Amino acid sequence: MLWINLLYQSSPQLTPLSAYKNATYVVGASDSPAGPFAVVKPSAAVQAGGGGDFTLLVDNGTAYIAYDAWSNQHTIKVEQLDDRYYNSVLSPTTPLVAPSGNEAPLFFQRNGWYYLIYGHTCCFCSGGAGARVLTAPHPLGEWTDSKVELNPRKALSFDHMIPSQNNYVFQATVTVQNPTARNTTAVEYIFTADLWTSAPDKLKSHDRQFWAPLMFDDSVSPPTIQPLKWIDAFALDLA
């Protein structure tokens, strides 16, 4: 299954900005992760129109979407998808998760807790955006603000410590070296974010990304995440 955010311009005269209100999600299906994909839903049903940034989570066979939209002034929502992952179930009781003026949600599960990370609207901004961390015992909430800002602002500046905007969190199974016993494996959660305006040729498709392992504090419940720091590189011993 593949979801794509489509910015629909009904006429060549429309600018991308004016076309955002018509944005939608196209759903494709394939027998292989590499495709080819066939469109099964030209416009997936979700509660808010003009869909913006989004992320999907599949948990025990049930799928959820976290997204913001132009029709709700970029308010973050989480909705459950149907059994085929084609549309939202459009539950009337789905709560709003974050206030207006936010986008770029990240959505993942770790050790029975669900994490939702988002930041303020930052369309290709060079100074970066925030990364507020919410936690919940279920994908539909109730969500609690952890008060953790993964990407805080620099002192006396509007720019953030990492000049990036949230992109995705992926998991990597790594080998843990143990000199006195058999090696074990563990799961690392890798935060990725877009470094807008970083490409020397100024093409958005060439902008670089920032990657860093997330550092969790498991001494509290739910575990919190330490704020990010710039790193030039890191190594993972993939299992």
PDB file of C-alpha atoms in Angstrom:
ATOM      1  CA  MET A   1       0.000   0.000   0.000  1.00  0.00           C
ATOM      2  CA  LEU A   2       1.260   3.475  -0.950  1.00  0.00           C
ATOM      3  CA  TRP A   3      -0.220   6.836   0.061  1.00  0.00           C
ATOM      4  CA  ILE A   4       0.782   9.975  -1.877  1.00  0.00           C
ATOM      5  CA  ASN A   5       0.013  13.613  -1.054  1.00  0.00           C
ATOM      6  CA  LEU A   6      -1.210  15.113  -4.349  1.00  0.00           C
ATOM      7  CA  LEU A   7      -1.320  18.872  -4.888  1.00  0.00           C
ATOM      8  CA  TYR A   8      -4.049  19.266  -7.496  1.00  0.00           C
ATOM      9  CA  GLN A   9      -3.962  22.275  -9.812  1.00  0.00           C
ATOM     10  CA  SER A  10      -7.293  22.457 -11.617  1.00  0.00           C
ATOM     11  CA  SER A  11      -5.890  24.938 -14.127  1.00  0.00           C
ATOM     12  CA  PRO A  12      -2.400  26.020 -15.250  1.00  0.00           C
ATOM     13  CA  GLN A  13      -3.176  29.526 -13.975  1.00  0.00           C
ATOM     14  CA  LEU A  14      -3.290  28.380 -10.345  1.00  0.00           C
ATOM     15  CA  THR A  15      -0.174  28.821  -8.277  1.00  0.00           C
ATOM     16  CA  PRO A  16       0.939  25.939  -6.026  1.00  0.00           C
ATOM     17  CA  LEU A  17      -0.070  28.002  -2.991  1.00  0.00           C
ATOM     18  CA  SER A  18      -3.601  28.587  -4.272  1.00  0.00           C
ATOM     19  CA  ALA A  19      -3.922  24.907  -5.199  1.00  0.00           C
ATOM     20  CA  TYR A  20      -3.152  23.620  -1.703  1.00  0.00           C
ATOM     21  CA  LYS A  21      -6.811  23.784  -0.662  1.00  0.00           C
ATOM     22  CA  ASN A  22      -7.503  21.054  -3.266  1.00  0.00           C
ATOM     23  CA  ALA A  23      -4.718  18.734  -2.061  1.00  0.00           C
ATOM     24  CA  THR A  24      -5.703  15.118  -1.517  1.00  0.00           C
ATOM     25  CA  TYR A  25      -4.270  11.667  -0.787  1.00  0.00           C
ATOM     26  CA  VAL A  26      -3.927   9.139  -3.608  1.00  0.00           C
ATOM     27  CA  VAL A  27      -3.780   5.465  -2.575  1.00  0.00           C
ATOM     28  CA  GLY A  28      -1.970   2.821  -4.626  1.00  0.00           C
ATOM     29  CA  ALA A  29      -1.685  -0.949  -4.179  1.00  0.00           C
ATOM     30  CA  SER A  30       0.922  -3.445  -5.345  1.00  0.00           C
ATOM     31  CA  ASP A  31       1.954  -7.064  -4.745  1.00  0.00           C
ATOM     32  CA  SER A  32       5.527  -5.851  -4.189  1.00  0.00           C
ATOM     33  CA  PRO A  33       7.010  -2.983  -2.149  1.00  0.00           C
ATOM     34  CA  ALA A  34       8.935  -2.001  -5.290  1.00  0.00           C
ATOM     35  CA  GLY A  35       5.745  -1.791  -7.379  1.00  0.00           C
ATOM     36  CA  PRO A  36       4.357  -1.228  -9.896  1.00  0.00           C
ATOM     37  CA  PHE A  37       1.453   0.353  -8.032  1.00  0.00           C
ATOM     38  CA  ALA A  38      -2.098   0.692  -9.309  1.00  0.00           C
ATOM     39  CA  VAL A  39      -4.278   3.552  -8.084  1.00  0.00           C
ATOM     40  CA  VAL A  40      -7.125   2.156  -5.974  1.00  0.00           C
ATOM     41  CA  LYS A  41      -8.342   5.466  -4.520  1.00  0.00           C
ATOM     42  CA  PRO A  42      -7.793   8.708  -6.469  1.00  0.00           C
ATOM     43  CA  SER A  43      -8.854  10.669  -3.381  1.00  0.00           C
ATOM     44  CA  ALA A  44      -8.893   8.929  -0.004  1.00  0.00           C
ATOM     45  CA  ALA A  45     -11.661   9.930   2.394  1.00  0.00           C
ATOM     46  CA  VAL A  46     -10.434  11.775   5.506  1.00  0.00           C
ATOM     47  CA  GLN A  47     -12.288  14.200   7.742  1.00  0.00           C
ATOM     48  CA  ALA A  48     -10.427  17.408   6.813  1.00  0.00           C
ATOM     49  CA  GLY A  49     -10.054  18.594   3.213  1.00  0.00           C
ATOM     50  CA  GLY A  50      -6.901  19.933   1.620  1.00  0.00           C
ATOM     51  CA  GLY A  51      -4.701  17.299   3.229  1.00  0.00           C
ATOM     52  CA  GLY A  52      -1.159  18.365   4.063  1.00  0.00           C
ATOM     53  CA  ASP A  53       1.766  16.524   5.646  1.00  0.00           C
ATOM     54  CA  PHE A  54       0.898  13.053   6.878  1.00  0.00           C
ATOM     55  CA  THR A  55       2.305   9.853   8.314  1.00  0.00           C
ATOM     56  CA  LEU A  56       0.884   6.328   8.582  1.00  0.00           C
ATOM     57  CA  LEU A  57       1.151   3.783  11.388  1.00  0.00           C
ATOM     58  CA  VAL A  58       0.158   0.101  11.170  1.00  0.00           C
ATOM     59  CA  ASP A  59      -0.252  -1.435  14.622  1.00  0.00           C
ATOM     60  CA  ASN A  60      -1.350  -5.076  15.031  1.00  0.00           C
ATOM     61  CA  GLY A  61      -2.980  -4.985  11.595  1.00  0.00           C
ATOM     62  CA  THR A  62      -4.900  -1.733  12.165  1.00  0.00           C
ATOM     63  CA  ALA A  63      -3.749   1.384  10.313  1.00  0.00           C
ATOM     64  CA  TYR A  64      -3.915   5.033  11.381  1.00  0.00           C
ATOM     65  CA  ILE A  65      -3.115   8.332   9.705  1.00  0.00           C
ATOM     66  CA  ALA A  66      -1.822  11.461  11.440  1.00  0.00           C
ATOM     67  CA  TYR A  67      -2.110  14.574   9.251  1.00  0.00           C
ATOM     68  CA  ASP A  68      -2.758  18.283   9.057  1.00  0.00           C
ATOM     69  CA  ALA A  69      -4.953  20.056   6.516  1.00  0.00           C
ATOM     70  CA  TRP A  70      -5.601  23.442   4.993  1.00  0.00           C
ATOM     71  CA  SER A  71      -9.316  23.268   5.807  1.00  0.00           C
ATOM     72  CA  ASN A  72      -8.599  23.083   9.552  1.00  0.00           C
ATOM     73  CA  GLN A  73      -5.741  25.639   9.617  1.00  0.00           C
ATOM     74  CA  HIS A  74      -3.107  22.906   9.964  1.00  0.00           C
ATOM     75  CA  THR A  75      -4.520  21.234  13.037  1.00  0.00           C
ATOM     76  CA  ILE A  76      -3.041  17.766  13.672  1.00  0.00           C
ATOM     77  CA  LYS A  77      -5.566  14.901  13.586  1.00  0.00           C
ATOM     78  CA  VAL A  78      -5.264  11.130  14.030  1.00  0.00           C
ATOM     79  CA  GLU A  79      -7.819   8.881  12.336  1.00  0.00           C
ATOM     80  CA  GLN A  80      -8.207   5.124  11.987  1.00  0.00           C
ATOM     81  CA  LEU A  81      -8.213   3.680   8.459  1.00  0.00           C
ATOM     82  CA  ASP A  82     -10.545   0.981   7.142  1.00  0.00           C
ATOM     83  CA  ASP A  83      -9.533  -2.678   6.850  1.00  0.00           C
ATOM     84  CA  ARG A  84      -8.087  -2.185   3.343  1.00  0.00           C
ATOM     85  CA  TYR A  85      -6.190   1.008   4.342  1.00  0.00           C
ATOM     86  CA  TYR A  86      -8.021   2.912   1.596  1.00  0.00           C
ATOM     87  CA  ASN A  87      -9.911   5.544   3.632  1.00  0.00           C
ATOM     88  CA  SER A  88     -10.444   6.899   7.103  1.00  0.00           C
ATOM     89  CA  VAL A  89     -13.326   5.277   8.977  1.00  0.00           C
ATOM     90  CA  LEU A  90     -14.477   8.900   9.522  1.00  0.00           C
ATOM     91  CA  SER A  91     -15.333   8.418  13.177  1.00  0.00           C
ATOM     92  CA  PRO A  92     -17.210  11.486  14.476  1.00  0.00           C
ATOM     93  CA  THR A  93     -15.498  11.140  17.867  1.00  0.00           C
ATOM     94  CA  THR A  94     -11.927  11.519  16.565  1.00  0.00           C
ATOM     95  CA  PRO A  95     -10.351  14.282  18.673  1.00  0.00           C
ATOM     96  CA  LEU A  96      -8.016  17.021  17.534  1.00  0.00           C
ATOM     97  CA  VAL A  97      -4.492  16.301  18.779  1.00  0.00           C
ATOM     98  CA  ALA A  98      -2.631  19.590  18.367  1.00  0.00           C
ATOM     99  CA  PRO A  99      -3.711  23.215  17.837  1.00  0.00           C
ATOM    100  CA  SER A 100      -3.740  25.014  14.506  1.00  0.00           C
ATOM    101  CA  GLY A 101      -0.543  26.183  12.835  1.00  0.00           C
ATOM    102  CA  ASN A 102       1.274  22.835  12.967  1.00  0.00           C
ATOM    103  CA  GLU A 103       2.415  20.242  10.444  1.00  0.00           C
ATOM    104  CA  ALA A 104       5.006  17.515   9.682  1.00  0.00           C
ATOM    105  CA  PRO A 105       3.674  14.853  12.096  1.00  0.00           C
ATOM    106  CA  LEU A 106       5.725  11.762  12.983  1.00  0.00           C
ATOM    107  CA  PHE A 107       3.908   8.744  14.413  1.00  0.00           C
ATOM    108  CA  PHE A 108       5.430   5.565  15.882  1.00  0.00           C
ATOM    109  CA  GLN A 109       5.088   2.965  18.653  1.00  0.00           C
ATOM    110  CA  ARG A 110       7.729   1.849  21.138  1.00  0.00           C
ATOM    111  CA  ASN A 111       7.306  -0.590  24.035  1.00  0.00           C
ATOM    112  CA  GLY A 112       3.546  -0.162  24.207  1.00  0.00           C
ATOM    113  CA  TRP A 113       3.585   3.644  24.047  1.00  0.00           C
ATOM    114  CA  TYR A 114       2.656   5.745  21.028  1.00  0.00           C
ATOM    115  CA  TYR A 115       4.579   8.875  20.118  1.00  0.00           C
ATOM    116  CA  LEU A 116       3.366  11.765  17.977  1.00  0.00           C
ATOM    117  CA  ILE A 117       5.857  14.491  17.059  1.00  0.00           C
ATOM    118  CA  TYR A 118       4.950  17.678  15.180  1.00  0.00           C
ATOM    119  CA  GLY A 119       6.188  21.222  14.635  1.00  0.00           C
ATOM    120  CA  HIS A 120       4.933  24.636  13.611  1.00  0.00           C
ATOM    121  CA  THR A 121       4.209  25.353   9.946  1.00  0.00           C
ATOM    122  CA  CYS A 122       7.549  25.736   8.183  1.00  0.00           C
ATOM    123  CA  CYS A 123       7.197  25.503   4.426  1.00  0.00           C
ATOM    124  CA  PHE A 124      10.803  25.081   3.225  1.00  0.00           C
ATOM    125  CA  CYS A 125      12.058  27.268   6.091  1.00  0.00           C
ATOM    126  CA  SER A 126      15.829  27.505   6.463  1.00  0.00           C
ATOM    127  CA  GLY A 127      15.774  28.013  10.253  1.00  0.00           C
ATOM    128  CA  GLY A 128      14.064  24.710  11.031  1.00  0.00           C
ATOM    129  CA  ALA A 129      10.900  23.868  12.951  1.00  0.00           C
ATOM    130  CA  GLY A 130      10.043  22.483  16.352  1.00  0.00           C
ATOM    131  CA  ALA A 131       9.460  18.851  17.234  1.00  0.00           C
ATOM    132  CA  ARG A 132       6.966  18.639  20.099  1.00  0.00           C
ATOM    133  CA  VAL A 133       6.554  15.167  21.633  1.00  0.00           C
ATOM    134  CA  LEU A 134       3.144  13.777  22.634  1.00  0.00           C
ATOM    135  CA  THR A 135       2.542  10.308  24.124  1.00  0.00           C
ATOM    136  CA  ALA A 136      -0.500   8.059  24.451  1.00  0.00           C
ATOM    137  CA  PRO A 137      -1.362   4.467  25.443  1.00  0.00           C
ATOM    138  CA  HIS A 138      -3.374   4.051  22.192  1.00  0.00           C
ATOM    139  CA  PRO A 139      -3.015   5.522  18.667  1.00  0.00           C
ATOM    140  CA  LEU A 140      -6.281   7.443  19.139  1.00  0.00           C
ATOM    141  CA  GLY A 141      -5.247   8.841  22.518  1.00  0.00           C
ATOM    142  CA  GLU A 142      -5.682  10.245  25.000  1.00  0.00           C
ATOM    143  CA  TRP A 143      -2.583  12.213  24.050  1.00  0.00           C
ATOM    144  CA  THR A 144      -0.424  13.883  26.693  1.00  0.00           C
ATOM    145  CA  ASP A 145       2.076  16.645  25.984  1.00  0.00           C
ATOM    146  CA  SER A 146       5.413  15.403  27.357  1.00  0.00           C
ATOM    147  CA  LYS A 147       6.686  19.008  27.467  1.00  0.00           C
ATOM    148  CA  VAL A 148       9.718  17.797  25.509  1.00  0.00           C
ATOM    149  CA  GLU A 149      10.850  19.914  22.553  1.00  0.00           C
ATOM    150  CA  LEU A 150      13.179  17.703  20.514  1.00  0.00           C
ATOM    151  CA  ASN A 151      14.408  20.612  18.441  1.00  0.00           C
ATOM    152  CA  PRO A 152      14.487  23.703  20.688  1.00  0.00           C
ATOM    153  CA  ARG A 153      15.247  27.190  19.470  1.00  0.00           C
ATOM    154  CA  LYS A 154      18.717  28.607  19.822  1.00  0.00           C
ATOM    155  CA  ALA A 155      19.179  31.189  22.553  1.00  0.00           C
ATOM    156  CA  LEU A 156      17.913  34.635  21.493  1.00  0.00           C
ATOM    157  CA  SER A 157      17.019  33.338  18.029  1.00  0.00           C
ATOM    158  CA  PHE A 158      14.035  32.163  16.017  1.00  0.00           C
ATOM    159  CA  ASP A 159      16.206  29.443  14.447  1.00  0.00           C
ATOM    160  CA  HIS A 160      16.262  25.927  15.863  1.00  0.00           C
ATOM    161  CA  MET A 161      19.218  23.869  17.047  1.00  0.00           C
ATOM    162  CA  ILE A 162      18.806  21.608  14.006  1.00  0.00           C
ATOM    163  CA  PRO A 163      17.795  23.688  10.932  1.00  0.00           C
ATOM    164  CA  SER A 164      15.388  20.998   9.763  1.00  0.00           C
ATOM    165  CA  GLN A 165      11.733  19.962   9.562  1.00  0.00           C
ATOM    166  CA  ASN A 166      10.425  16.569  10.731  1.00  0.00           C
ATOM    167  CA  ASN A 167      10.307  13.869   8.094  1.00  0.00           C
ATOM    168  CA  TYR A 168      10.056  10.326   9.517  1.00  0.00           C
ATOM    169  CA  VAL A 169      11.157   7.931  12.260  1.00  0.00           C
ATOM    170  CA  PHE A 170      12.261   4.478  11.119  1.00  0.00           C
ATOM    171  CA  GLN A 171      13.397   1.442  13.078  1.00  0.00           C
ATOM    172  CA  ALA A 172      16.705  -0.405  12.622  1.00  0.00           C
ATOM    173  CA  THR A 173      17.614  -3.711  14.285  1.00  0.00           C
ATOM    174  CA  VAL A 174      21.221  -3.497  15.450  1.00  0.00           C
ATOM    175  CA  THR A 175      23.728  -5.825  17.071  1.00  0.00           C
ATOM    176  CA  VAL A 176      24.742  -5.005  20.637  1.00  0.00           C
ATOM    177  CA  GLN A 177      28.327  -6.064  21.252  1.00  0.00           C
ATOM    178  CA  ASN A 178      28.877  -7.896  24.558  1.00  0.00           C
ATOM    179  CA  PRO A 179      32.505  -8.843  25.334  1.00  0.00           C
ATOM    180  CA  THR A 180      31.556 -11.246  28.159  1.00  0.00           C
ATOM    181  CA  ALA A 181      28.489 -12.931  26.699  1.00  0.00           C
ATOM    182  CA  ARG A 182      26.708 -13.664  23.457  1.00  0.00           C
ATOM    183  CA  ASN A 183      25.876 -10.625  21.331  1.00  0.00           C
ATOM    184  CA  THR A 184      22.248  -9.500  21.405  1.00  0.00           C
ATOM    185  CA  THR A 185      20.068  -7.341  19.198  1.00  0.00           C
ATOM    186  CA  ALA A 186      18.180  -4.128  19.899  1.00  0.00           C
ATOM    187  CA  VAL A 187      15.952  -1.715  17.984  1.00  0.00           C
ATOM    188  CA  GLU A 188      17.145   1.821  17.289  1.00  0.00           C
ATOM    189  CA  TYR A 189      14.675   4.570  16.374  1.00  0.00           C
ATOM    190  CA  ILE A 190      16.188   6.901  13.788  1.00  0.00           C
ATOM    191  CA  PHE A 191      14.814  10.432  13.478  1.00  0.00           C
ATOM    192  CA  THR A 192      15.023  11.969  10.002  1.00  0.00           C
ATOM    193  CA  ALA A 193      14.339  15.574   9.002  1.00  0.00           C
ATOM    194  CA  ASP A 194      14.638  17.761   5.906  1.00  0.00           C
ATOM    195  CA  LEU A 195      17.370  20.419   5.817  1.00  0.00           C
ATOM    196  CA  TRP A 196      15.512  22.867   3.597  1.00  0.00           C
ATOM    197  CA  THR A 197      17.598  25.210   1.382  1.00  0.00           C
ATOM    198  CA  SER A 198      20.720  23.065   1.959  1.00  0.00           C
ATOM    199  CA  ALA A 199      21.255  22.065  -1.692  1.00  0.00           C
ATOM    200  CA  PRO A 200      24.068  24.007  -3.400  1.00  0.00           C
ATOM    201  CA  ASP A 201      22.064  24.073  -6.654  1.00  0.00           C
ATOM    202  CA  LYS A 202      18.930  25.282  -4.762  1.00  0.00           C
ATOM    203  CA  LEU A 203      16.779  22.379  -6.023  1.00  0.00           C
ATOM    204  CA  LYS A 204      14.368  21.135  -3.344  1.00  0.00           C
ATOM    205  CA  SER A 205      14.820  17.564  -4.561  1.00  0.00           C
ATOM    206  CA  HIS A 206      18.532  17.870  -3.721  1.00  0.00           C
ATOM    207  CA  ASP A 207      18.108  19.254  -0.190  1.00  0.00           C
ATOM    208  CA  ARG A 208      19.915  17.129   2.371  1.00  0.00           C
ATOM    209  CA  GLN A 209      18.526  15.414   5.474  1.00  0.00           C
ATOM    210  CA  PHE A 210      19.533  15.218   9.122  1.00  0.00           C
ATOM    211  CA  TRP A 211      19.493  11.744  10.731  1.00  0.00           C
ATOM    212  CA  ALA A 212      20.080  10.901  14.398  1.00  0.00           C
ATOM    213  CA  PRO A 213      19.188   8.045  16.782  1.00  0.00           C
ATOM    214  CA  LEU A 214      16.544   9.013  19.325  1.00  0.00           C
ATOM    215  CA  MET A 215      17.686   8.684  22.937  1.00  0.00           C
ATOM    216  CA  PHE A 216      14.924   7.471  25.293  1.00  0.00           C
ATOM    217  CA  ASP A 217      14.781   7.778  29.070  1.00  0.00           C
ATOM    218  CA  ASP A 218      13.215   4.500  30.219  1.00  0.00           C
ATOM    219  CA  SER A 219      13.451   5.438  33.901  1.00  0.00           C
ATOM    220  CA  VAL A 220      10.084   7.212  33.612  1.00  0.00           C
ATOM    221  CA  SER A 221       6.703   6.117  32.261  1.00  0.00           C
ATOM    222  CA  PRO A 222       6.009   6.862  29.506  1.00  0.00           C
ATOM    223  CA  PRO A 223       9.662   7.096  28.448  1.00  0.00           C
ATOM    224  CA  THR A 224      10.674  10.579  27.357  1.00  0.00           C
ATOM    225  CA  ILE A 225      13.053  11.496  24.532  1.00  0.00           C
ATOM    226  CA  GLN A 226      16.152  13.644  24.961  1.00  0.00           C
ATOM    227  CA  PRO A 227      16.390  16.831  22.856  1.00  0.00           C
ATOM    228  CA  LEU A 228      18.400  16.522  19.660  1.00  0.00           C
ATOM    229  CA  LYS A 229      21.966  17.689  19.205  1.00  0.00           C
ATOM    230  CA  TRP A 230      23.794  18.163  15.920  1.00  0.00           C
ATOM    231  CA  ILE A 231      25.962  15.199  14.931  1.00  0.00           C
ATOM    232  CA  ASP A 232      28.029  14.959  11.758  1.00  0.00           C
ATOM    233  CA  ALA A 233      27.779  11.154  11.525  1.00  0.00           C
ATOM    234  CA  PHE A 234      26.916   8.009  13.448  1.00  0.00           C
ATOM    235  CA  ALA A 235      27.333   4.265  12.886  1.00  0.00           C
ATOM    236  CA  LEU A 236      24.877   1.405  13.240  1.00  0.00           C
ATOM    237  CA  ASP A 237      25.966  -2.247  13.432  1.00  0.00           C
ATOM    238  CA  LEU A 238      22.964  -3.656  11.554  1.00  0.00           C
ATOM    239  CA  ALA A 239      21.941  -7.142  12.622  1.00  0.00           C
TER     240      ALA A 239
END
